mmCIF file of C-alpha atoms in Angstrom:
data_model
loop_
_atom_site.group_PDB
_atom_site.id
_atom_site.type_symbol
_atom_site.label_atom_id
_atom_site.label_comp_id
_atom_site.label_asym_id
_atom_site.label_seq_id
_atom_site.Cartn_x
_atom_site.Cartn_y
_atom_site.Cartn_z
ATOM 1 C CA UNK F 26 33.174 -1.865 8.399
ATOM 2 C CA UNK F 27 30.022 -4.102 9.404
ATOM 3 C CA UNK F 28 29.591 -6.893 7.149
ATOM 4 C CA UNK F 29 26.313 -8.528 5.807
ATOM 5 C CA UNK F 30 26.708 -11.250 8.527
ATOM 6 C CA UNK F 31 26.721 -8.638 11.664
ATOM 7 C CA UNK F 32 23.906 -7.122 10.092
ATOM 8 C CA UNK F 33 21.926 -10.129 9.569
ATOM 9 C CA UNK F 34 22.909 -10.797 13.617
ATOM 10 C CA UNK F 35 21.896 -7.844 14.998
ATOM 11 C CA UNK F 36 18.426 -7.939 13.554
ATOM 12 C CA UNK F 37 17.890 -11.883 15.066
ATOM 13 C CA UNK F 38 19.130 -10.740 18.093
ATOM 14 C CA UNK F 39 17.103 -7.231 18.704
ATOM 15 C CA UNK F 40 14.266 -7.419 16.677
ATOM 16 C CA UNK F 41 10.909 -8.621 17.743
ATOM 17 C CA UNK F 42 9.549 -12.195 17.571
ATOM 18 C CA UNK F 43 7.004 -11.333 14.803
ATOM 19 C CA UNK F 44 9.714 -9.126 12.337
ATOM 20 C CA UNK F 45 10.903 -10.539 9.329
ATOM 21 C CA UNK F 46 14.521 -11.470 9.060
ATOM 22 C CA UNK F 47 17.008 -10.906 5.976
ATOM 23 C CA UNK F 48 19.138 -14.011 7.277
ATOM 24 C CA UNK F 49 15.675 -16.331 7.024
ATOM 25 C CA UNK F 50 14.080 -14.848 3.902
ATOM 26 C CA UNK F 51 12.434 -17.002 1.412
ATOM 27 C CA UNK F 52 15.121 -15.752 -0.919
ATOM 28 C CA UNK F 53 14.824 -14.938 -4.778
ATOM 29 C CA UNK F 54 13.711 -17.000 -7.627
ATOM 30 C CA UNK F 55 16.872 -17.490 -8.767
ATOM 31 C CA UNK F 56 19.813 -17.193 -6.028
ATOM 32 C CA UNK F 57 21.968 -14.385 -6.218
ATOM 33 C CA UNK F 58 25.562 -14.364 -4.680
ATOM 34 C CA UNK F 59 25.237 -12.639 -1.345
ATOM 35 C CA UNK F 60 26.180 -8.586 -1.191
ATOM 36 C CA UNK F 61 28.867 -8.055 1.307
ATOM 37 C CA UNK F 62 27.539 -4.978 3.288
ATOM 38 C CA UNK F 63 24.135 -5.719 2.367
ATOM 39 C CA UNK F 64 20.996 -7.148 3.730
ATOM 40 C CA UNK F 65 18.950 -9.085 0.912
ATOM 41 C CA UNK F 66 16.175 -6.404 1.922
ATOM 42 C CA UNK F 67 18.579 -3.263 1.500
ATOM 43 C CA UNK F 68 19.301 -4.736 -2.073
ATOM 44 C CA UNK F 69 16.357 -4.837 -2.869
ATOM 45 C CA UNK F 70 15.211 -1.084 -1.979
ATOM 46 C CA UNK F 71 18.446 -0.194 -3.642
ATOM 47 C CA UNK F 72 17.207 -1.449 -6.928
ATOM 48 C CA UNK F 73 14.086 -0.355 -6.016
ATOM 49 C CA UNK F 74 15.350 3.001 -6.607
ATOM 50 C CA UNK F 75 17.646 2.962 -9.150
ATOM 51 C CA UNK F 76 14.661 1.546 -11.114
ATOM 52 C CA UNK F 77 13.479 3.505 -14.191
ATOM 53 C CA UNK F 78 9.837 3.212 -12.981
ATOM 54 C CA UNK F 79 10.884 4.777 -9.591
ATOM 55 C CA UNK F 80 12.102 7.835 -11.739
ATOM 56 C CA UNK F 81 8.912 7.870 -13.937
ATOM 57 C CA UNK F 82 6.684 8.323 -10.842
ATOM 58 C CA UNK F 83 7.404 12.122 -10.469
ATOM 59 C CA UNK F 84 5.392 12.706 -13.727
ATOM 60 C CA UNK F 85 2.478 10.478 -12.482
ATOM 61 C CA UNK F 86 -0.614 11.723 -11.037
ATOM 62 C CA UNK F 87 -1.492 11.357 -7.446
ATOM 63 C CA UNK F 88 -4.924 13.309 -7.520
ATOM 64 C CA UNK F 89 -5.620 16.623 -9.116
ATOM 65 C CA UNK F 90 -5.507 16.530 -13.020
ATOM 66 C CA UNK F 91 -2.369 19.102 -14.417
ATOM 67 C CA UNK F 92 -2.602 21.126 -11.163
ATOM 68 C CA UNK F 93 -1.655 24.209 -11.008
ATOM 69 C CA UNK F 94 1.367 25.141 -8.588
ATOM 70 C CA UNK F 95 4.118 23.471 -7.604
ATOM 71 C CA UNK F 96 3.213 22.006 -4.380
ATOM 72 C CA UNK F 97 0.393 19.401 -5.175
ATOM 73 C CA UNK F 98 1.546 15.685 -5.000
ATOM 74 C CA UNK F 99 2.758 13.661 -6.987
ATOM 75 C CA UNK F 100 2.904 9.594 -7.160
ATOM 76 C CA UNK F 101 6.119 10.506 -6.493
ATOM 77 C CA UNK F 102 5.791 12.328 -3.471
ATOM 78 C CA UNK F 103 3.116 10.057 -2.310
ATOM 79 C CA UNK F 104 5.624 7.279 -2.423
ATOM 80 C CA UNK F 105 7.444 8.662 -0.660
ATOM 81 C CA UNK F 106 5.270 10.101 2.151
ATOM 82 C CA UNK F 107 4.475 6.878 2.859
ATOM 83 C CA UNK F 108 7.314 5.410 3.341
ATOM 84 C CA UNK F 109 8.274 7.803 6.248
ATOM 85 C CA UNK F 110 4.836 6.653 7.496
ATOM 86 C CA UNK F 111 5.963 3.150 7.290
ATOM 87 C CA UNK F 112 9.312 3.608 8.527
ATOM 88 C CA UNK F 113 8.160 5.028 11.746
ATOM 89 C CA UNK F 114 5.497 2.524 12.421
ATOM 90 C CA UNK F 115 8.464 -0.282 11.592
ATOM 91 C CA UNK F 116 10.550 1.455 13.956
ATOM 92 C CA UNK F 117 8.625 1.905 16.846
ATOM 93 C CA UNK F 118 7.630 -1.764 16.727
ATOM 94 C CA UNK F 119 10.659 -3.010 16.255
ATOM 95 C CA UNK F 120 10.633 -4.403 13.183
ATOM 96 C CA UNK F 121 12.463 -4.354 10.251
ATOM 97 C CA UNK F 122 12.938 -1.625 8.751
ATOM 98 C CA UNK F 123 14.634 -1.912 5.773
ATOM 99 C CA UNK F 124 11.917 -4.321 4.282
ATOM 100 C CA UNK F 125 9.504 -1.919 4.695
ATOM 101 C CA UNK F 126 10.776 0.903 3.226
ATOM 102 C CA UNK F 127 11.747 -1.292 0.219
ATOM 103 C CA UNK F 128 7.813 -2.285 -0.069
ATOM 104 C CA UNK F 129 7.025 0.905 0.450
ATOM 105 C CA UNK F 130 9.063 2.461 -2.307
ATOM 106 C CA UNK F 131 8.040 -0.299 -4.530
ATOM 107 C CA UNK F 132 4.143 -0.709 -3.836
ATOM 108 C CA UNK F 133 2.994 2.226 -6.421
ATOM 109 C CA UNK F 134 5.489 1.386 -9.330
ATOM 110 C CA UNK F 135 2.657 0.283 -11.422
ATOM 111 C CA UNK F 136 0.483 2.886 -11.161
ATOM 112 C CA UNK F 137 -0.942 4.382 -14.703
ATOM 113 C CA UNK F 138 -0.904 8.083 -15.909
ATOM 114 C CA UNK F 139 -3.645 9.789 -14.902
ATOM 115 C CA UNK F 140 -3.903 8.465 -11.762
ATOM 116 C CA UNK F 141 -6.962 5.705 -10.543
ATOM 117 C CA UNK F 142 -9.175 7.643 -14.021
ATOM 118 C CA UNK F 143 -6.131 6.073 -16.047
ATOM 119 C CA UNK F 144 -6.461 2.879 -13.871
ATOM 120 C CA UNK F 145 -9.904 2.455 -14.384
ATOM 121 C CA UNK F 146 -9.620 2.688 -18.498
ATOM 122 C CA UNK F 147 -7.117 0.175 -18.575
ATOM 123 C CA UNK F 148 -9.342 -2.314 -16.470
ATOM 124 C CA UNK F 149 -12.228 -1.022 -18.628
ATOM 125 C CA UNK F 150 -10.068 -1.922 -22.309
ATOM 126 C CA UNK F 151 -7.358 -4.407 -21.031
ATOM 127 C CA UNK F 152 -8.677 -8.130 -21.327
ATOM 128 C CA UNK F 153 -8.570 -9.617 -18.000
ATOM 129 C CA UNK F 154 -8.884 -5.644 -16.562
ATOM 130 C CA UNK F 155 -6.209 -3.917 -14.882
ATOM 131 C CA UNK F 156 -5.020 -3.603 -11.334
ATOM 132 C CA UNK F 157 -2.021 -1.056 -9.840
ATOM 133 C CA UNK F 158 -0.416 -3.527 -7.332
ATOM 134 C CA UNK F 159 -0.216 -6.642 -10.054
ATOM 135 C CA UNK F 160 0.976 -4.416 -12.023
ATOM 136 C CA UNK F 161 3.665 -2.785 -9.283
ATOM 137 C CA UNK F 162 4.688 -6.777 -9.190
ATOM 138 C CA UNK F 163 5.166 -7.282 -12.675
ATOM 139 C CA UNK F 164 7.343 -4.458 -13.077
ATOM 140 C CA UNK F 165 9.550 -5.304 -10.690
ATOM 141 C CA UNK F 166 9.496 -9.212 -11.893
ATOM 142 C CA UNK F 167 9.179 -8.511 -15.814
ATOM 143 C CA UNK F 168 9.497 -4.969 -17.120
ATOM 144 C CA UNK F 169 12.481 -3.749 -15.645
ATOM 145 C CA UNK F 170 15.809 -4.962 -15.905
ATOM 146 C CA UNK F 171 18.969 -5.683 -13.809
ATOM 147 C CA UNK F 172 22.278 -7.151 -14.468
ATOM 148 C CA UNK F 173 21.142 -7.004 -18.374
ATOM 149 C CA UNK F 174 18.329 -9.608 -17.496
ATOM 150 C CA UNK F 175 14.619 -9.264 -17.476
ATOM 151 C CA UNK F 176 13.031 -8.467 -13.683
ATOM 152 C CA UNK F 177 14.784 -7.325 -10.416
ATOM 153 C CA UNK F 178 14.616 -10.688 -8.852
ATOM 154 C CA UNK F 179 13.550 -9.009 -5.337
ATOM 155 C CA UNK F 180 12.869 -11.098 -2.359
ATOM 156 C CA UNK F 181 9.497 -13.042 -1.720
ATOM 157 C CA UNK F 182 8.675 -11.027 1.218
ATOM 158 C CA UNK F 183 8.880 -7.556 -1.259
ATOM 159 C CA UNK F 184 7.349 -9.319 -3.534
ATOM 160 C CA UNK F 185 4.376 -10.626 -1.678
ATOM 161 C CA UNK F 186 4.502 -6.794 -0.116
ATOM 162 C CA UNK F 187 4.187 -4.924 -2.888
ATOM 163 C CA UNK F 188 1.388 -7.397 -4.497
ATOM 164 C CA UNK F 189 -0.670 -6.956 -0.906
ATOM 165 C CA UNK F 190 -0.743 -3.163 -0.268
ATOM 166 C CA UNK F 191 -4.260 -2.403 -1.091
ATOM 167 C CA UNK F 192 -7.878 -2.988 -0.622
ATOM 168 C CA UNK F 193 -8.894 -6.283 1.794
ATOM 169 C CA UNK F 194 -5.703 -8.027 1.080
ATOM 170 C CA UNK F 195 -3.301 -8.759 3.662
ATOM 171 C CA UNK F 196 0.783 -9.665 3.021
ATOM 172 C CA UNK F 197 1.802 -12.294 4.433
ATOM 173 C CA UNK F 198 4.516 -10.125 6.666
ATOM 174 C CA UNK F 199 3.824 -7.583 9.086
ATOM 175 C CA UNK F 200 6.237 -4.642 7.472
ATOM 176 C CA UNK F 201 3.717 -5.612 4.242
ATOM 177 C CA UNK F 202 1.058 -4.941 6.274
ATOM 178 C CA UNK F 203 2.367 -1.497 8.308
ATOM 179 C CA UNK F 204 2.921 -0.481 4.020
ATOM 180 C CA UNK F 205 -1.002 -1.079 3.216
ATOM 181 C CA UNK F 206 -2.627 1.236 6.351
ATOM 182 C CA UNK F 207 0.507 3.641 6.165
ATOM 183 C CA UNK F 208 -0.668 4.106 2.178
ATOM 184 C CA UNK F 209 -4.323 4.998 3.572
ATOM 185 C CA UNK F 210 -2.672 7.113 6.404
ATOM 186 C CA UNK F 211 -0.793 9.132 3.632
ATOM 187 C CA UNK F 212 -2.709 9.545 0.883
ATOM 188 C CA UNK F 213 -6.022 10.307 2.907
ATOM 189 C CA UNK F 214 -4.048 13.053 4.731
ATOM 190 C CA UNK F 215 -2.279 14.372 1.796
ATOM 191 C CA UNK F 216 -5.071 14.512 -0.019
ATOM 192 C CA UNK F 217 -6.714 16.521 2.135
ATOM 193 C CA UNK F 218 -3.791 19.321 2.094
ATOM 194 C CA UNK F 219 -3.887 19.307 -1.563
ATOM 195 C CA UNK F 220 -8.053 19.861 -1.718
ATOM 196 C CA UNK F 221 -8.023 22.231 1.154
ATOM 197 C CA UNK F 222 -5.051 24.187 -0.925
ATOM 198 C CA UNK F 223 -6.765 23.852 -4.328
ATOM 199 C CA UNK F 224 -9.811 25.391 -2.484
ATOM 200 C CA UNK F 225 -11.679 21.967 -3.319
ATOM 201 C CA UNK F 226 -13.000 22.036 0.415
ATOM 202 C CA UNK F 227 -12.425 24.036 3.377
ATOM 203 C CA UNK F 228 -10.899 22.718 6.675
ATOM 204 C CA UNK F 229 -14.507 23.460 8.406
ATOM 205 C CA UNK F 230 -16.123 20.481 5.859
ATOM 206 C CA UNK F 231 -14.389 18.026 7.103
ATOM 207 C CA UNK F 232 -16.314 15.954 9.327
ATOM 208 C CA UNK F 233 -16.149 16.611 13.032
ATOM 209 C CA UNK F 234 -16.100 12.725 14.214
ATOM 210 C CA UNK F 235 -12.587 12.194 12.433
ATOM 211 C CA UNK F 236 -11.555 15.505 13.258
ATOM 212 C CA UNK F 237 -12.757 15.360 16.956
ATOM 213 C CA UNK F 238 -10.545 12.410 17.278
ATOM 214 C CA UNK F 239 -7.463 12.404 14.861
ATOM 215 C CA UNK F 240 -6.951 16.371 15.348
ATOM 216 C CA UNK F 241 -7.248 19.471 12.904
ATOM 217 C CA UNK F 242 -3.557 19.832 11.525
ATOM 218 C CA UNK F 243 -2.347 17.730 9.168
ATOM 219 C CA UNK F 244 0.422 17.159 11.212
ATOM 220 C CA UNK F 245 -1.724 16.219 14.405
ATOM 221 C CA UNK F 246 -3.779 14.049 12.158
ATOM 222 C CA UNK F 247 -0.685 12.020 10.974
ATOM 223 C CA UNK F 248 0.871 11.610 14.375
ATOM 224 C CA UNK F 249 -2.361 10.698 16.193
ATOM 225 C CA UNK F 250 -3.122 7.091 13.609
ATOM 226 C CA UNK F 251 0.701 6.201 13.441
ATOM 227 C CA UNK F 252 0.496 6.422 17.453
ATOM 228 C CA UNK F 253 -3.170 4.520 17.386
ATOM 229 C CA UNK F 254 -1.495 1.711 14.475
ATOM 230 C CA UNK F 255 1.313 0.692 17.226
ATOM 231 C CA UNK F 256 -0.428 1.210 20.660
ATOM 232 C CA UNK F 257 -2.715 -1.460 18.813
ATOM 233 C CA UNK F 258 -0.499 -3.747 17.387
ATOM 234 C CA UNK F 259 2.375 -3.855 19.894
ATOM 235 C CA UNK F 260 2.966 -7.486 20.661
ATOM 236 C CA UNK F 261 0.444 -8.573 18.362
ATOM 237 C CA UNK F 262 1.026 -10.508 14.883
ATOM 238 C CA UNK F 263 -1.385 -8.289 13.517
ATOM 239 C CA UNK F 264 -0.942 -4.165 12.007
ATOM 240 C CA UNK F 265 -4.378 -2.536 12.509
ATOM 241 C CA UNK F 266 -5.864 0.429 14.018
ATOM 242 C CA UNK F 267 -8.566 -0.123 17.113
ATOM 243 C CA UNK F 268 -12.108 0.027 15.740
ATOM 244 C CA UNK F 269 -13.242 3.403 17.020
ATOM 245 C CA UNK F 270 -9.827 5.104 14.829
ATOM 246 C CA UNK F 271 -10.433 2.900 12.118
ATOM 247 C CA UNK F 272 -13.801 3.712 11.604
ATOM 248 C CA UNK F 273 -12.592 7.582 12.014
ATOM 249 C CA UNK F 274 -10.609 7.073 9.543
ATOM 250 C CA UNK F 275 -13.463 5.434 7.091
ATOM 251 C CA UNK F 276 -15.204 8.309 7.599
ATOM 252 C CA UNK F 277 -12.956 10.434 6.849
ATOM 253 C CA UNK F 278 -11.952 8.280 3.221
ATOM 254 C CA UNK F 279 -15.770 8.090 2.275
ATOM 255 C CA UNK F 280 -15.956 12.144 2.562
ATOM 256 C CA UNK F 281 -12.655 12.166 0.731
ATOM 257 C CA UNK F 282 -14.503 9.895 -2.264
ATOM 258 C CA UNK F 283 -17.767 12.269 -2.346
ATOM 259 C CA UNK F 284 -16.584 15.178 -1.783
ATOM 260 C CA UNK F 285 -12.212 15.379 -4.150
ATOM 261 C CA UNK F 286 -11.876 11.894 -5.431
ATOM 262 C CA UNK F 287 -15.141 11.922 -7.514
ATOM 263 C CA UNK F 288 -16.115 15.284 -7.609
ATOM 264 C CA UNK F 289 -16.877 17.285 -10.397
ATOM 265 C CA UNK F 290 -14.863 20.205 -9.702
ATOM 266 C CA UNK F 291 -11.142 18.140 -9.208
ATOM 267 C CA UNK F 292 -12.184 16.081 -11.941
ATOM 268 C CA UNK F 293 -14.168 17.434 -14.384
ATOM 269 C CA UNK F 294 -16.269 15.557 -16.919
ATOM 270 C CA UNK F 295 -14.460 16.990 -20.026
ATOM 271 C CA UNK F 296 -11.024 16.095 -18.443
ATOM 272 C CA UNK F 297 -12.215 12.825 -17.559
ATOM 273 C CA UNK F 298 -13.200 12.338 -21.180
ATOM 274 C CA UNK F 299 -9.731 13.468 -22.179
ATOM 275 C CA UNK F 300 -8.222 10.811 -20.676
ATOM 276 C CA UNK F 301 -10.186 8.131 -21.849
ATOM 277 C CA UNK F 302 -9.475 9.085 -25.298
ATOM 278 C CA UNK F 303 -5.904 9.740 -24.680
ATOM 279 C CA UNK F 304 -5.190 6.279 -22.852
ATOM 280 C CA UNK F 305 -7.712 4.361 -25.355
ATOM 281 C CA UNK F 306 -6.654 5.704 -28.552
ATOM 282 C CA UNK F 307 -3.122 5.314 -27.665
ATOM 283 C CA UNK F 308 -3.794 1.113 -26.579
ATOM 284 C CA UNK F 309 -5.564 0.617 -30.122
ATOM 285 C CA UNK F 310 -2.682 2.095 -31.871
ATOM 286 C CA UNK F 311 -0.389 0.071 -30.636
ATOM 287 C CA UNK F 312 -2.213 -3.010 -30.825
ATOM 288 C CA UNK F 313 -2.714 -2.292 -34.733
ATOM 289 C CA UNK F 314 0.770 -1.087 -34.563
ATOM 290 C CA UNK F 315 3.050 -3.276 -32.251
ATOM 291 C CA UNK F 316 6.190 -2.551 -34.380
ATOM 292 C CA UNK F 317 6.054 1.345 -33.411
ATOM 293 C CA UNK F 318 6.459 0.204 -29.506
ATOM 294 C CA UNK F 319 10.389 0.532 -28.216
ATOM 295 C CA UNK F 320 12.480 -2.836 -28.552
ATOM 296 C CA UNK F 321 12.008 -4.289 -25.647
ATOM 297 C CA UNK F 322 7.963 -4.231 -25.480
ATOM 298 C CA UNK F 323 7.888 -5.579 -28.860
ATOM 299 C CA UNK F 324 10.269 -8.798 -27.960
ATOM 300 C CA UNK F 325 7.850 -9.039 -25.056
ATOM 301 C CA UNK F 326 4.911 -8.595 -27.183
ATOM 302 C CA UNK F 327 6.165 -12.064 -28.979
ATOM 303 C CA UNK F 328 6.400 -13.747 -25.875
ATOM 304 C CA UNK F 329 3.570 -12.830 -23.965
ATOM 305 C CA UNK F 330 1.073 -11.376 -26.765
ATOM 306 C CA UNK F 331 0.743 -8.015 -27.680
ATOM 307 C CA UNK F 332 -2.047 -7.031 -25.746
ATOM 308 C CA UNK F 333 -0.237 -7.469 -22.689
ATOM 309 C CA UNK F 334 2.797 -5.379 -24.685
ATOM 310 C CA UNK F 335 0.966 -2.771 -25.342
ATOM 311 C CA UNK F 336 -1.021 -2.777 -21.537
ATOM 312 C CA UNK F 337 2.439 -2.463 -19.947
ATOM 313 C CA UNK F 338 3.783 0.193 -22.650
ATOM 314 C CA UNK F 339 0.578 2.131 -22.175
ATOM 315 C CA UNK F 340 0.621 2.041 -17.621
ATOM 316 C CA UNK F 341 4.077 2.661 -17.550
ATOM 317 C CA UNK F 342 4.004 5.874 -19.818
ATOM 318 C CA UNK F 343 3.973 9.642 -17.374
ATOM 319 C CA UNK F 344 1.444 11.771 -18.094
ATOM 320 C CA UNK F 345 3.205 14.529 -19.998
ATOM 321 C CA UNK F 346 4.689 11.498 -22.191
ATOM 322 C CA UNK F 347 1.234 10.152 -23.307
ATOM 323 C CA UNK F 348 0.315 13.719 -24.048
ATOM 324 C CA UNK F 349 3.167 14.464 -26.164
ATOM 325 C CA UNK F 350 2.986 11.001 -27.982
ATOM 326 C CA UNK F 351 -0.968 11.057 -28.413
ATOM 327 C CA UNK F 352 -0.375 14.861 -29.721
ATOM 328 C CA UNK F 353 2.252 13.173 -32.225
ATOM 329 C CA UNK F 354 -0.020 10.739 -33.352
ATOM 330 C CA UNK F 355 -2.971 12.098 -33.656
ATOM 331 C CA UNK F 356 -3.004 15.752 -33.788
ATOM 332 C CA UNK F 357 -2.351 17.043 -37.038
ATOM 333 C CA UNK F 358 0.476 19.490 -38.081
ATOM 334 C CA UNK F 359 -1.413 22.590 -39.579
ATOM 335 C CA UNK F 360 2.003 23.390 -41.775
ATOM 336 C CA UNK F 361 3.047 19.965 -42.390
ATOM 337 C CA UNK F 362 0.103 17.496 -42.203
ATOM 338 C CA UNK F 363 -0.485 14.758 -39.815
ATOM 339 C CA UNK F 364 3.030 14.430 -38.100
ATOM 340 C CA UNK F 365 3.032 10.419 -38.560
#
């Protein structure tokens, strides 16, 4: 059996200079007897997992809006796409790997129903607006629970991971960083299956400067920025494509934004619309109705205020759940009245 100590060894001894190590973390907010077999990072992707908000990500929207077929993505599957992105890069440069994957399985567990349209309600209604990856940090500090306490106490180099994903921000390690441009490598690619398959676009749209460069199979395409992400950083404190692949890949998100994240025929305006009532009339119930929310939200609701109660009920519900519960609510029973 190979203990926590060899473990913790073996990484200072073959990793490279710029990896994070589990032995010289900046630990947990409140210390935690040591695991045995474990790394502090493997713990934490462990609970990662075993999380309920993990579970709840397989009824979350990645893209299309109730899509037809079995084979479109999920946040789920997104989550996990990315993570084998990350992994790889980790790998290949020789750092660690198990922090990465446990950023990477972490870095979406905020994410609303609906997808971004359900983000972008909640920062339109919540006071103080609403973003995924604060709220992918305060689940795994606040809403879920481990050991019958409040949070999963994960490490501050998860932590500051998960927080740092997305948009201009950087985390402060480099496995934080492989987790934000392997989330653009996946979903960018994935996306593209899903819009080619939903016939949203055709594989002769997309534009020949990307295509020229990163390759026409999805497969090809994938292969061609992890190789370009560690030919450019190898040796370097620094994850980034070169500039000619990153602005490829630019190119490639902007056409993804005109032409399947804001068009008309993914998202429709009437489906659109649905969800802003659906999401909006469920918040102002709740805040006019804190006692209806489960146990837990409403002890929170007294600590914290029920606004931010009801924001974190409301993000962490699946789609199909807000459905059904808006339907309850609101939707009245022809044979028996309104159901509540």
């Amino acid at each position: 059996m190979r203990k926590r100590e060899e473990l913790e060894e073996k990484e200072l001894r073959e990793l490279s200079l710029f990896a994070s190590k589990a032995a010289v973390s900046r630990g947990r907010a409140e210390e935690e007897e040591p695991c045995p077999f474990r790394t502090c990072f493997q713990r934490d992707r462990d609970r990662i997992i075993h999380s309920k908000a993990f579970r709840r990500l397989m009824h979350k929207t990645q893209v299309f809006l109730s899509p037809e077929g079995d084979h479109y993505r999920t946040r789920l599957t997104h989550t996990l796409e990315v993570t084998q992105v990350a992994r790889t890069i980790a790998r290949t440069l020789n750092l660690n790997e198990d922090l990465t994957e446990a950023i990477a399985l972490g870095h979406d567990l905020g994410h609303t129903p609906f997808g971004h349209n359900g983000e972008s309600v909640l920062n339109a209604i919540c006071p103080g607006g609403f973003r995924h990856n604060e709220q992918s940090l305060r689940v795994v500090d606040v809403l879920e629970y481990h050991n019958g306490r409040r949070g999963m106490n994960l490490t501050f180099e998860v932590r500051n991971g998960i927080l740092n994903h997305t948009g201009n921000l950087k985390a402060k390690t480099l496995e934080g960083q492989i987790v934000g441009i392997s989330d653009r490598i996946a979903y960018i690619n994935h996306d593209i299956d899903d819009a080619i398959r939903s016939g949203v676009i055709r594989q002769k749209d997309l534009p020949s400067g990307p295509i020229e460069l990163f390759g026409e199979r999805h497969g090809d395409r994938i292969a061609n920025m992890i190789e370009n992400v560690v030919m450019n950083s190898d040796g370097k404190n620094e994850i980034a494509m070169d500039r000619e692949h990153a602005e490829q890949l630019n190119v490639l998100r902007d056409f993804m934004f005109k032409n399947v994240y804001k068009s008309r025929s993914v998202k429709k305006e009437e489906d659109l619309a649905k969800v802003e009532v659906v999401l909006t009339s469920l918040y102002n119930y709740f805040l006019s109705h804190p006692e209806k929310m489960p146990d837990d939200l409403r002890e929170l609701g007294k600590d914290e205020g029920t606004e931010i109660a009801v924001k974190d009920y409301v993000a962490g519900m699946t789609d199909r759940y807000a459905v059904s519960l808006y339907t309850d609510i609101f939707v009245p029973d022809m044979t028996y009245g309104y159901r509540k």
